[in-house]
């Protein structure tokens, strides 16, 4: 083994390289995963709001550095607003994640 071999480092590999992949993100799979996680998170937050309103108020206000933003929310969310907001959040997450993976693949190529 020569001293030249010690200085050579293996190239940085992504996890998908070790699984036989090409090191690129699959935009649709990445977008689906983030959309599902967004939907689950939205439902979880809604359940916390229904069954633990004090905890919800604390969690919600923590996003805004403690400002009492939760007091601005409606006491009762109309079902149509809940469903529409859920659809918009999931669709936006999917679109954002797809664009993110596509852009990542462009830079990584």
PDB file of C-alpha atoms in Angstrom:
ATOM      1  CA  UNK A   1       0.000   0.000   0.000  1.00  0.00           C
ATOM      2  CA  UNK A   2       1.538   3.268  -1.067  1.00  0.00           C
ATOM      3  CA  UNK A   3       1.099   6.656   0.590  1.00  0.00           C
ATOM      4  CA  UNK A   4      -1.015   7.767  -2.372  1.00  0.00           C
ATOM      5  CA  UNK A   5      -3.703   5.228  -1.398  1.00  0.00           C
ATOM      6  CA  UNK A   6      -4.071   6.723   2.094  1.00  0.00           C
ATOM      7  CA  UNK A   7      -4.913  10.171   0.747  1.00  0.00           C
ATOM      8  CA  UNK A   8      -7.681   8.878  -1.486  1.00  0.00           C
ATOM      9  CA  UNK A   9     -11.087   9.057   0.158  1.00  0.00           C
ATOM     10  CA  UNK A  10     -14.105   7.228  -1.192  1.00  0.00           C
ATOM     11  CA  UNK A  11     -16.695   9.560  -2.718  1.00  0.00           C
ATOM     12  CA  UNK A  12     -19.644  10.572  -0.557  1.00  0.00           C
ATOM     13  CA  UNK A  13     -22.595   8.297  -1.269  1.00  0.00           C
ATOM     14  CA  UNK A  14     -26.275   8.800  -0.666  1.00  0.00           C
ATOM     15  CA  UNK A  15     -28.279   6.085   1.037  1.00  0.00           C
ATOM     16  CA  UNK A  16     -29.956   5.126  -2.232  1.00  0.00           C
ATOM     17  CA  UNK A  17     -26.517   4.461  -3.773  1.00  0.00           C
ATOM     18  CA  UNK A  18     -25.982   1.577  -1.386  1.00  0.00           C
ATOM     19  CA  UNK A  19     -29.360   0.150  -2.361  1.00  0.00           C
ATOM     20  CA  UNK A  20     -28.443   0.001  -6.020  1.00  0.00           C
ATOM     21  CA  UNK A  21     -29.903   3.414  -6.898  1.00  0.00           C
ATOM     22  CA  UNK A  22     -28.253   6.160  -8.868  1.00  0.00           C
ATOM     23  CA  UNK A  23     -28.155   8.693  -6.025  1.00  0.00           C
ATOM     24  CA  UNK A  24     -31.163  10.627  -7.316  1.00  0.00           C
ATOM     25  CA  UNK A  25     -34.470  11.270  -5.609  1.00  0.00           C
ATOM     26  CA  UNK A  26     -37.603   9.933  -7.237  1.00  0.00           C
ATOM     27  CA  UNK A  27     -39.777  13.073  -7.383  1.00  0.00           C
ATOM     28  CA  UNK A  28     -43.141  11.294  -7.286  1.00  0.00           C
ATOM     29  CA  UNK A  29     -42.152   9.015  -4.384  1.00  0.00           C
ATOM     30  CA  UNK A  30     -40.689  11.938  -2.421  1.00  0.00           C
ATOM     31  CA  UNK A  31     -43.799  14.029  -3.092  1.00  0.00           C
ATOM     32  CA  UNK A  32     -46.131  11.191  -2.050  1.00  0.00           C
ATOM     33  CA  UNK A  33     -44.212  10.664   1.194  1.00  0.00           C
ATOM     34  CA  UNK A  34     -44.296  14.342   2.154  1.00  0.00           C
ATOM     35  CA  UNK A  35     -47.969  14.679   1.208  1.00  0.00           C
ATOM     36  CA  UNK A  36     -48.892  11.697   3.397  1.00  0.00           C
ATOM     37  CA  UNK A  37     -46.877  13.053   6.320  1.00  0.00           C
ATOM     38  CA  UNK A  38     -48.517  16.461   5.908  1.00  0.00           C
ATOM     39  CA  UNK A  39     -51.991  14.919   5.933  1.00  0.00           C
ATOM     40  CA  UNK A  40     -51.233  12.842   9.034  1.00  0.00           C
ATOM     41  CA  UNK A  41     -49.755  15.882  10.801  1.00  0.00           C
ATOM     42  CA  UNK A  42     -52.811  17.991   9.914  1.00  0.00           C
ATOM     43  CA  UNK A  43     -55.176  15.339  11.284  1.00  0.00           C
ATOM     44  CA  UNK A  44     -53.068  14.907  14.425  1.00  0.00           C
ATOM     45  CA  UNK A  45     -53.093  18.647  15.125  1.00  0.00           C
ATOM     46  CA  UNK A  46     -56.858  18.717  14.594  1.00  0.00           C
ATOM     47  CA  UNK A  47     -57.327  15.831  17.049  1.00  0.00           C
ATOM     48  CA  UNK A  48     -55.164  17.615  19.607  1.00  0.00           C
ATOM     49  CA  UNK A  49     -57.328  20.707  19.129  1.00  0.00           C
ATOM     50  CA  UNK A  50     -60.495  18.675  19.753  1.00  0.00           C
ATOM     51  CA  UNK A  51     -59.350  16.583  22.718  1.00  0.00           C
ATOM     52  CA  UNK A  52     -56.615  18.699  24.368  1.00  0.00           C
ATOM     53  CA  UNK A  53     -57.344  22.361  23.659  1.00  0.00           C
ATOM     54  CA  UNK A  54     -54.839  23.665  26.241  1.00  0.00           C
ATOM     55  CA  UNK A  55     -52.022  21.624  24.678  1.00  0.00           C
ATOM     56  CA  UNK A  56     -53.117  22.732  21.236  1.00  0.00           C
ATOM     57  CA  UNK A  57     -53.018  26.395  22.297  1.00  0.00           C
ATOM     58  CA  UNK A  58     -49.485  25.925  23.648  1.00  0.00           C
ATOM     59  CA  UNK A  59     -48.245  24.081  20.517  1.00  0.00           C
ATOM     60  CA  UNK A  60     -49.897  26.501  18.119  1.00  0.00           C
ATOM     61  CA  UNK A  61     -48.607  29.604  19.882  1.00  0.00           C
ATOM     62  CA  UNK A  62     -45.097  28.128  20.093  1.00  0.00           C
ATOM     63  CA  UNK A  63     -44.891  28.383  16.287  1.00  0.00           C
ATOM     64  CA  UNK A  64     -45.240  32.150  16.596  1.00  0.00           C
ATOM     65  CA  UNK A  65     -42.695  32.646  19.414  1.00  0.00           C
ATOM     66  CA  UNK A  66     -45.384  32.646  22.082  1.00  0.00           C
ATOM     67  CA  UNK A  67     -47.689  35.256  20.545  1.00  0.00           C
ATOM     68  CA  UNK A  68     -51.316  34.426  21.356  1.00  0.00           C
ATOM     69  CA  UNK A  69     -52.310  33.594  17.779  1.00  0.00           C
ATOM     70  CA  UNK A  70     -54.520  30.673  18.818  1.00  0.00           C
ATOM     71  CA  UNK A  71     -57.036  33.137  20.230  1.00  0.00           C
ATOM     72  CA  UNK A  72     -57.650  34.396  16.679  1.00  0.00           C
ATOM     73  CA  UNK A  73     -58.910  30.992  15.517  1.00  0.00           C
ATOM     74  CA  UNK A  74     -62.576  30.146  15.212  1.00  0.00           C
ATOM     75  CA  UNK A  75     -64.146  28.365  18.155  1.00  0.00           C
ATOM     76  CA  UNK A  76     -65.743  25.850  15.779  1.00  0.00           C
ATOM     77  CA  UNK A  77     -64.268  24.989  12.384  1.00  0.00           C
ATOM     78  CA  UNK A  78     -66.903  24.473   9.669  1.00  0.00           C
ATOM     79  CA  UNK A  79     -66.533  20.978   8.115  1.00  0.00           C
ATOM     80  CA  UNK A  80     -66.128  22.466   4.635  1.00  0.00           C
ATOM     81  CA  UNK A  81     -63.201  24.604   5.770  1.00  0.00           C
ATOM     82  CA  UNK A  82     -61.543  21.638   7.468  1.00  0.00           C
ATOM     83  CA  UNK A  83     -61.761  19.485   4.337  1.00  0.00           C
ATOM     84  CA  UNK A  84     -60.731  22.268   1.960  1.00  0.00           C
ATOM     85  CA  UNK A  85     -57.743  23.221   4.116  1.00  0.00           C
ATOM     86  CA  UNK A  86     -56.717  19.556   4.327  1.00  0.00           C
ATOM     87  CA  UNK A  87     -56.837  19.187   0.535  1.00  0.00           C
ATOM     88  CA  UNK A  88     -54.925  22.427  -0.050  1.00  0.00           C
ATOM     89  CA  UNK A  89     -52.246  21.519   2.524  1.00  0.00           C
ATOM     90  CA  UNK A  90     -51.695  18.030   1.079  1.00  0.00           C
ATOM     91  CA  UNK A  91     -51.678  19.262  -2.540  1.00  0.00           C
ATOM     92  CA  UNK A  92     -49.269  22.088  -1.727  1.00  0.00           C
ATOM     93  CA  UNK A  93     -46.958  19.698   0.132  1.00  0.00           C
ATOM     94  CA  UNK A  94     -46.997  17.296  -2.822  1.00  0.00           C
ATOM     95  CA  UNK A  95     -46.199  20.049  -5.320  1.00  0.00           C
ATOM     96  CA  UNK A  96     -43.463  21.525  -3.134  1.00  0.00           C
ATOM     97  CA  UNK A  97     -41.841  18.119  -2.555  1.00  0.00           C
ATOM     98  CA  UNK A  98     -41.989  17.213  -6.257  1.00  0.00           C
ATOM     99  CA  UNK A  99     -40.312  20.504  -7.193  1.00  0.00           C
ATOM    100  CA  UNK A 100     -37.739  20.036  -4.435  1.00  0.00           C
ATOM    101  CA  UNK A 101     -36.784  16.530  -5.649  1.00  0.00           C
ATOM    102  CA  UNK A 102     -36.711  17.665  -9.288  1.00  0.00           C
ATOM    103  CA  UNK A 103     -34.461  20.601  -8.431  1.00  0.00           C
ATOM    104  CA  UNK A 104     -32.249  18.423  -6.258  1.00  0.00           C
ATOM    105  CA  UNK A 105     -31.801  15.976  -9.137  1.00  0.00           C
ATOM    106  CA  UNK A 106     -30.840  18.859 -11.457  1.00  0.00           C
ATOM    107  CA  UNK A 107     -28.140  20.048  -9.060  1.00  0.00           C
ATOM    108  CA  UNK A 108     -26.912  16.532  -8.264  1.00  0.00           C
ATOM    109  CA  UNK A 109     -26.536  15.520 -11.911  1.00  0.00           C
TER     110      UNK A 109
END
